[in-house]
Amino acid sequence: MKPASAAVLGVGLGLVVGGFGGLALGGQFGAAAGGDGAAADILAGMAERQDERLGRLTQEADESAQLQRELALALFYRLQEFRRFGLEGQIVTWIVPGASAGSGDPLGGSLSGAVRLPQLAADAATRAEWRAVSGRLAAIGAEVDPTVFSAFEDVLEFVERRPWPEGSGLSAAAASGWADPATVETWLSLNRALVGRADAILSGF
């Protein structure tokens, strides 16, 4: 082979080898760039899913907080109902023996000889309302604090042991035992206990 031809062949081989080397290097850089893009896509997808999860958790937390507020408000109103029931049980009236049950002034203008009675024991119409309310409250007992409901049940059990009078006025109350001072005081104490338990919880609102 001529020296000149050998030189040309050497240069040509160098270019071919160099070209293959350049292609190999370019492939490596391209692969690296493609890998970085795929990783970025994966990270972006993970971040998006995490954002969605955090969004759901935030929504659930908000819904839970709203539910807790609604439950607390419902409990507040229930406690108020039981408290009112106990307060109405403490209302008393004074009746003078011999005064008419329908008299506008059952005391006859004087406290002399008057007998203290729970309003419920003296008036049949008031008792009818009390029975309706007590039945409704008994049906929602699960929606109120157990200590309050227990005090409420004590009131109802007392009436089971000492039934209400038949009719209105002092004579009916006396015939059923509701004119007895000890009976009256026990009744009032049970209703005070009911109000006290409701107040103890209501004070925390």
PDB file of C-alpha atoms in Angstrom:
ATOM      1  CA  MET A   1       0.000   0.000   0.000  1.00  0.00           C
ATOM      2  CA  LYS A   2       1.206   3.452  -0.778  1.00  0.00           C
ATOM      3  CA  PRO A   3       2.108   5.677   2.155  1.00  0.00           C
ATOM      4  CA  ALA A   4      -0.427   8.295   1.137  1.00  0.00           C
ATOM      5  CA  SER A   5      -3.227   5.792   0.881  1.00  0.00           C
ATOM      6  CA  ALA A   6      -2.333   4.353   4.273  1.00  0.00           C
ATOM      7  CA  ALA A   7      -2.557   7.781   5.828  1.00  0.00           C
ATOM      8  CA  VAL A   8      -5.951   8.445   4.264  1.00  0.00           C
ATOM      9  CA  LEU A   9      -7.217   5.073   5.467  1.00  0.00           C
ATOM     10  CA  GLY A  10      -6.009   5.828   9.001  1.00  0.00           C
ATOM     11  CA  VAL A  11      -7.813   9.143   9.061  1.00  0.00           C
ATOM     12  CA  GLY A  12     -10.974   7.499   7.751  1.00  0.00           C
ATOM     13  CA  LEU A  13     -10.910   4.800  10.407  1.00  0.00           C
ATOM     14  CA  GLY A  14     -10.373   7.439  13.067  1.00  0.00           C
ATOM     15  CA  LEU A  15     -13.418   9.322  11.897  1.00  0.00           C
ATOM     16  CA  VAL A  16     -15.530   6.187  11.903  1.00  0.00           C
ATOM     17  CA  VAL A  17     -14.411   5.201  15.412  1.00  0.00           C
ATOM     18  CA  GLY A  18     -14.859   8.750  16.606  1.00  0.00           C
ATOM     19  CA  GLY A  19     -18.311   8.815  15.105  1.00  0.00           C
ATOM     20  CA  PHE A  20     -19.320   5.668  16.918  1.00  0.00           C
ATOM     21  CA  GLY A  21     -17.873   7.071  20.134  1.00  0.00           C
ATOM     22  CA  GLY A  22     -19.842  10.257  19.683  1.00  0.00           C
ATOM     23  CA  LEU A  23     -22.986   8.290  19.070  1.00  0.00           C
ATOM     24  CA  ALA A  24     -22.397   6.228  22.194  1.00  0.00           C
ATOM     25  CA  LEU A  25     -21.796   9.337  24.287  1.00  0.00           C
ATOM     26  CA  GLY A  26     -24.837  11.050  22.867  1.00  0.00           C
ATOM     27  CA  GLY A  27     -26.910   7.980  23.734  1.00  0.00           C
ATOM     28  CA  GLN A  28     -25.699   8.045  27.314  1.00  0.00           C
ATOM     29  CA  PHE A  29     -26.549  11.737  27.726  1.00  0.00           C
ATOM     30  CA  GLY A  30     -29.928  11.164  26.091  1.00  0.00           C
ATOM     31  CA  ALA A  31     -30.645   8.244  28.384  1.00  0.00           C
ATOM     32  CA  ALA A  32     -29.674  10.312  31.416  1.00  0.00           C
ATOM     33  CA  ALA A  33     -31.899  13.171  30.325  1.00  0.00           C
ATOM     34  CA  GLY A  34     -34.789  10.787  29.660  1.00  0.00           C
ATOM     35  CA  GLY A  35     -34.321   9.165  33.090  1.00  0.00           C
ATOM     36  CA  ASP A  36     -34.448  12.529  34.826  1.00  0.00           C
ATOM     37  CA  GLY A  37     -37.688  13.355  33.012  1.00  0.00           C
ATOM     38  CA  ALA A  38     -39.300  10.056  34.016  1.00  0.00           C
ATOM     39  CA  ALA A  39     -38.262  10.533  37.652  1.00  0.00           C
ATOM     40  CA  ALA A  40     -39.672  14.028  37.614  1.00  0.00           C
ATOM     41  CA  ASP A  41     -42.957  12.697  36.236  1.00  0.00           C
ATOM     42  CA  ILE A  42     -43.092  10.054  38.971  1.00  0.00           C
ATOM     43  CA  LEU A  43     -42.411  12.622  41.683  1.00  0.00           C
ATOM     44  CA  ALA A  44     -45.002  14.959  40.229  1.00  0.00           C
ATOM     45  CA  GLY A  45     -47.562  12.136  40.223  1.00  0.00           C
ATOM     46  CA  MET A  46     -46.740  11.242  43.825  1.00  0.00           C
ATOM     47  CA  ALA A  47     -47.063  14.871  44.879  1.00  0.00           C
ATOM     48  CA  GLU A  48     -50.396  15.150  43.095  1.00  0.00           C
ATOM     49  CA  ARG A  49     -51.729  12.035  44.799  1.00  0.00           C
ATOM     50  CA  GLN A  50     -50.497  13.290  48.167  1.00  0.00           C
ATOM     51  CA  ASP A  51     -52.224  16.610  47.582  1.00  0.00           C
ATOM     52  CA  GLU A  52     -55.446  14.767  46.779  1.00  0.00           C
ATOM     53  CA  ARG A  53     -55.111  12.653  49.927  1.00  0.00           C
ATOM     54  CA  LEU A  54     -54.444  15.726  52.064  1.00  0.00           C
ATOM     55  CA  GLY A  55     -57.442  17.400  50.470  1.00  0.00           C
ATOM     56  CA  ARG A  56     -59.656  14.437  51.354  1.00  0.00           C
ATOM     57  CA  LEU A  57     -58.327  14.349  54.900  1.00  0.00           C
ATOM     58  CA  THR A  58     -58.936  18.069  55.297  1.00  0.00           C
ATOM     59  CA  GLN A  59     -62.483  17.698  53.994  1.00  0.00           C
ATOM     60  CA  GLU A  60     -63.119  14.738  56.305  1.00  0.00           C
ATOM     61  CA  ALA A  61     -61.718  16.712  59.245  1.00  0.00           C
ATOM     62  CA  ASP A  62     -63.984  19.651  58.397  1.00  0.00           C
ATOM     63  CA  GLU A  63     -66.982  17.340  58.096  1.00  0.00           C
ATOM     64  CA  SER A  64     -66.096  15.668  61.393  1.00  0.00           C
ATOM     65  CA  ALA A  65     -65.783  19.029  63.124  1.00  0.00           C
ATOM     66  CA  GLN A  66     -69.144  20.083  61.712  1.00  0.00           C
ATOM     67  CA  LEU A  67     -70.689  16.820  62.900  1.00  0.00           C
ATOM     68  CA  GLN A  68     -69.257  17.345  66.374  1.00  0.00           C
ATOM     69  CA  ARG A  69     -70.711  20.847  66.501  1.00  0.00           C
ATOM     70  CA  GLU A  70     -74.128  19.564  65.438  1.00  0.00           C
ATOM     71  CA  LEU A  71     -74.037  16.786  68.030  1.00  0.00           C
ATOM     72  CA  ALA A  72     -73.028  19.247  70.739  1.00  0.00           C
ATOM     73  CA  LEU A  73     -75.870  21.580  69.778  1.00  0.00           C
ATOM     74  CA  ALA A  74     -78.360  18.707  69.812  1.00  0.00           C
ATOM     75  CA  LEU A  75     -77.144  17.669  73.264  1.00  0.00           C
ATOM     76  CA  PHE A  76     -77.462  21.258  74.484  1.00  0.00           C
ATOM     77  CA  TYR A  77     -81.124  21.421  73.465  1.00  0.00           C
ATOM     78  CA  ARG A  78     -81.842  17.973  74.912  1.00  0.00           C
ATOM     79  CA  LEU A  79     -80.325  18.990  78.237  1.00  0.00           C
ATOM     80  CA  GLN A  80     -82.431  22.135  78.221  1.00  0.00           C
ATOM     81  CA  GLU A  81     -85.556  20.011  77.776  1.00  0.00           C
ATOM     82  CA  PHE A  82     -84.708  17.775  80.730  1.00  0.00           C
ATOM     83  CA  ARG A  83     -83.786  20.825  82.800  1.00  0.00           C
ATOM     84  CA  ARG A  84     -87.136  22.470  82.033  1.00  0.00           C
ATOM     85  CA  PHE A  85     -88.901  19.248  82.957  1.00  0.00           C
ATOM     86  CA  GLY A  86     -87.208  19.312  86.374  1.00  0.00           C
ATOM     87  CA  LEU A  87     -88.001  22.975  86.908  1.00  0.00           C
ATOM     88  CA  GLU A  88     -91.675  22.448  86.161  1.00  0.00           C
ATOM     89  CA  GLY A  89     -91.689  19.597  88.646  1.00  0.00           C
ATOM     90  CA  GLN A  90     -90.597  22.057  91.349  1.00  0.00           C
ATOM     91  CA  ILE A  91     -93.497  24.461  90.884  1.00  0.00           C
ATOM     92  CA  VAL A  92     -95.646  24.469  93.993  1.00  0.00           C
ATOM     93  CA  THR A  93     -99.010  25.888  94.926  1.00  0.00           C
ATOM     94  CA  TRP A  94    -100.582  26.620  98.298  1.00  0.00           C
ATOM     95  CA  ILE A  95    -104.171  25.608  98.898  1.00  0.00           C
ATOM     96  CA  VAL A  96    -106.321  26.423 101.918  1.00  0.00           C
ATOM     97  CA  PRO A  97    -108.476  23.494 103.023  1.00  0.00           C
ATOM     98  CA  GLY A  98    -112.036  24.052 101.880  1.00  0.00           C
ATOM     99  CA  ALA A  99    -111.075  26.336  98.993  1.00  0.00           C
ATOM    100  CA  SER A 100    -112.550  25.404  95.616  1.00  0.00           C
ATOM    101  CA  ALA A 101    -110.174  23.699  93.187  1.00  0.00           C
ATOM    102  CA  GLY A 102    -111.157  26.196  90.499  1.00  0.00           C
ATOM    103  CA  SER A 103    -111.024  29.224  92.781  1.00  0.00           C
ATOM    104  CA  GLY A 104    -109.129  32.205  91.478  1.00  0.00           C
ATOM    105  CA  ASP A 105    -107.613  32.625  94.950  1.00  0.00           C
ATOM    106  CA  PRO A 106    -106.987  29.180  96.474  1.00  0.00           C
ATOM    107  CA  LEU A 107    -105.377  30.832  99.501  1.00  0.00           C
ATOM    108  CA  GLY A 108    -108.506  32.754 100.333  1.00  0.00           C
ATOM    109  CA  GLY A 109    -106.309  35.810 100.883  1.00  0.00           C
ATOM    110  CA  SER A 110    -104.340  34.151 103.716  1.00  0.00           C
ATOM    111  CA  LEU A 111    -101.554  31.606 104.193  1.00  0.00           C
ATOM    112  CA  SER A 112    -103.067  30.471 107.463  1.00  0.00           C
ATOM    113  CA  GLY A 113    -103.594  26.713 107.274  1.00  0.00           C
ATOM    114  CA  ALA A 114    -102.528  26.548 103.615  1.00  0.00           C
ATOM    115  CA  VAL A 115    -101.076  23.276 102.366  1.00  0.00           C
ATOM    116  CA  ARG A 116     -98.108  23.232  99.989  1.00  0.00           C
ATOM    117  CA  LEU A 117     -98.544  20.967  96.973  1.00  0.00           C
ATOM    118  CA  PRO A 118     -96.650  20.414  93.742  1.00  0.00           C
ATOM    119  CA  GLN A 119     -98.624  22.108  90.991  1.00  0.00           C
ATOM    120  CA  LEU A 120     -98.716  18.755  89.233  1.00  0.00           C
ATOM    121  CA  ALA A 121    -100.444  17.147  92.199  1.00  0.00           C
ATOM    122  CA  ALA A 122    -103.043  19.915  92.362  1.00  0.00           C
ATOM    123  CA  ASP A 123    -104.018  20.256  88.715  1.00  0.00           C
ATOM    124  CA  ALA A 124    -105.075  17.424  86.391  1.00  0.00           C
ATOM    125  CA  ALA A 125    -104.574  19.472  83.201  1.00  0.00           C
ATOM    126  CA  THR A 126    -100.971  20.220  84.135  1.00  0.00           C
ATOM    127  CA  ARG A 127    -100.407  16.529  84.816  1.00  0.00           C
ATOM    128  CA  ALA A 128    -101.704  15.608  81.371  1.00  0.00           C
ATOM    129  CA  GLU A 129     -99.066  17.850  79.803  1.00  0.00           C
ATOM    130  CA  TRP A 130     -96.410  16.425  82.142  1.00  0.00           C
ATOM    131  CA  ARG A 131     -97.260  12.861  81.093  1.00  0.00           C
ATOM    132  CA  ALA A 132     -96.963  13.779  77.411  1.00  0.00           C
ATOM    133  CA  VAL A 133     -93.573  15.421  77.921  1.00  0.00           C
ATOM    134  CA  SER A 134     -92.262  12.625  80.139  1.00  0.00           C
ATOM    135  CA  GLY A 135     -93.198  10.051  77.499  1.00  0.00           C
ATOM    136  CA  ARG A 136     -91.383  11.990  74.794  1.00  0.00           C
ATOM    137  CA  LEU A 137     -88.252  12.479  76.911  1.00  0.00           C
ATOM    138  CA  ALA A 138     -88.214   8.814  77.879  1.00  0.00           C
ATOM    139  CA  ALA A 139     -88.118   7.919  74.183  1.00  0.00           C
ATOM    140  CA  ILE A 140     -84.994  10.031  73.524  1.00  0.00           C
ATOM    141  CA  GLY A 141     -83.043   8.951  76.574  1.00  0.00           C
ATOM    142  CA  ALA A 142     -80.154   7.633  74.456  1.00  0.00           C
ATOM    143  CA  GLU A 143     -79.547  11.160  73.151  1.00  0.00           C
ATOM    144  CA  VAL A 144     -78.747  12.684  76.525  1.00  0.00           C
ATOM    145  CA  ASP A 145     -76.085  12.203  79.207  1.00  0.00           C
ATOM    146  CA  PRO A 146     -76.712   9.002  81.215  1.00  0.00           C
ATOM    147  CA  THR A 147     -76.428  10.775  84.569  1.00  0.00           C
ATOM    148  CA  VAL A 148     -79.176  13.210  83.541  1.00  0.00           C
ATOM    149  CA  PHE A 149     -81.359  10.436  82.233  1.00  0.00           C
ATOM    150  CA  SER A 150     -80.842   8.458  85.442  1.00  0.00           C
ATOM    151  CA  ALA A 151     -82.101  11.428  87.470  1.00  0.00           C
ATOM    152  CA  PHE A 152     -85.048  11.720  85.103  1.00  0.00           C
ATOM    153  CA  GLU A 153     -85.872   8.039  85.639  1.00  0.00           C
ATOM    154  CA  ASP A 154     -85.764   8.586  89.418  1.00  0.00           C
ATOM    155  CA  VAL A 155     -88.528  11.161  89.006  1.00  0.00           C
ATOM    156  CA  LEU A 156     -90.654   8.787  86.936  1.00  0.00           C
ATOM    157  CA  GLU A 157     -90.080   5.887  89.339  1.00  0.00           C
ATOM    158  CA  PHE A 158     -91.250   8.021  92.230  1.00  0.00           C
ATOM    159  CA  VAL A 159     -94.528   8.633  90.435  1.00  0.00           C
ATOM    160  CA  GLU A 160     -94.852   4.898  89.807  1.00  0.00           C
ATOM    161  CA  ARG A 161     -94.530   4.270  93.529  1.00  0.00           C
ATOM    162  CA  ARG A 162     -96.741   7.238  94.413  1.00  0.00           C
ATOM    163  CA  PRO A 163     -99.348   7.578  91.628  1.00  0.00           C
ATOM    164  CA  TRP A 164    -100.757  10.971  90.823  1.00  0.00           C
ATOM    165  CA  PRO A 165    -104.120  12.006  92.306  1.00  0.00           C
ATOM    166  CA  GLU A 166    -107.336  11.337  90.470  1.00  0.00           C
ATOM    167  CA  GLY A 167    -108.651  14.807  89.785  1.00  0.00           C
ATOM    168  CA  SER A 168    -107.616  18.240  90.983  1.00  0.00           C
ATOM    169  CA  GLY A 169    -107.524  20.097  94.281  1.00  0.00           C
ATOM    170  CA  LEU A 170    -106.478  19.420  97.842  1.00  0.00           C
ATOM    171  CA  SER A 171    -108.926  16.625  98.530  1.00  0.00           C
ATOM    172  CA  ALA A 172    -107.689  14.561  95.591  1.00  0.00           C
ATOM    173  CA  ALA A 173    -104.067  15.234  96.528  1.00  0.00           C
ATOM    174  CA  ALA A 174    -104.657  14.297 100.155  1.00  0.00           C
ATOM    175  CA  ALA A 175    -106.456  11.083  99.182  1.00  0.00           C
ATOM    176  CA  SER A 176    -103.460   9.993  97.081  1.00  0.00           C
ATOM    177  CA  GLY A 177    -100.831  10.978  99.655  1.00  0.00           C
ATOM    178  CA  TRP A 178     -99.513  13.947  97.707  1.00  0.00           C
ATOM    179  CA  ALA A 179    -100.424  16.380 100.475  1.00  0.00           C
ATOM    180  CA  ASP A 180     -97.956  14.694 102.822  1.00  0.00           C
ATOM    181  CA  PRO A 181     -95.036  17.107 103.507  1.00  0.00           C
ATOM    182  CA  ALA A 182     -92.427  14.325 103.292  1.00  0.00           C
ATOM    183  CA  THR A 183     -93.785  13.183  99.930  1.00  0.00           C
ATOM    184  CA  VAL A 184     -93.747  16.732  98.624  1.00  0.00           C
ATOM    185  CA  GLU A 185     -90.171  17.304  99.791  1.00  0.00           C
ATOM    186  CA  THR A 186     -88.914  14.052  98.287  1.00  0.00           C
ATOM    187  CA  TRP A 187     -90.557  14.942  95.000  1.00  0.00           C
ATOM    188  CA  LEU A 188     -89.000  18.387  94.965  1.00  0.00           C
ATOM    189  CA  SER A 189     -85.563  16.983  95.846  1.00  0.00           C
ATOM    190  CA  LEU A 190     -85.673  14.533  92.938  1.00  0.00           C
ATOM    191  CA  ASN A 191     -86.525  17.311  90.523  1.00  0.00           C
ATOM    192  CA  ARG A 192     -83.789  19.522  91.962  1.00  0.00           C
ATOM    193  CA  ALA A 193     -81.314  16.694  91.396  1.00  0.00           C
ATOM    194  CA  LEU A 194     -82.397  16.421  87.768  1.00  0.00           C
ATOM    195  CA  VAL A 195     -81.923  20.141  87.192  1.00  0.00           C
ATOM    196  CA  GLY A 196     -78.576  20.054  88.998  1.00  0.00           C
ATOM    197  CA  ARG A 197     -77.201  17.296  86.783  1.00  0.00           C
ATOM    198  CA  ALA A 198     -78.335  19.067  83.646  1.00  0.00           C
ATOM    199  CA  ASP A 199     -76.807  22.338  84.877  1.00  0.00           C
ATOM    200  CA  ALA A 200     -73.490  20.611  85.618  1.00  0.00           C
ATOM    201  CA  ILE A 201     -73.159  19.627  81.965  1.00  0.00           C
ATOM    202  CA  LEU A 202     -74.637  22.800  80.536  1.00  0.00           C
ATOM    203  CA  SER A 203     -72.033  24.835  82.425  1.00  0.00           C
ATOM    204  CA  GLY A 204     -69.416  23.344  80.108  1.00  0.00           C
ATOM    205  CA  PHE A 205     -71.017  24.709  76.942  1.00  0.00           C
TER     206      PHE A 205
END
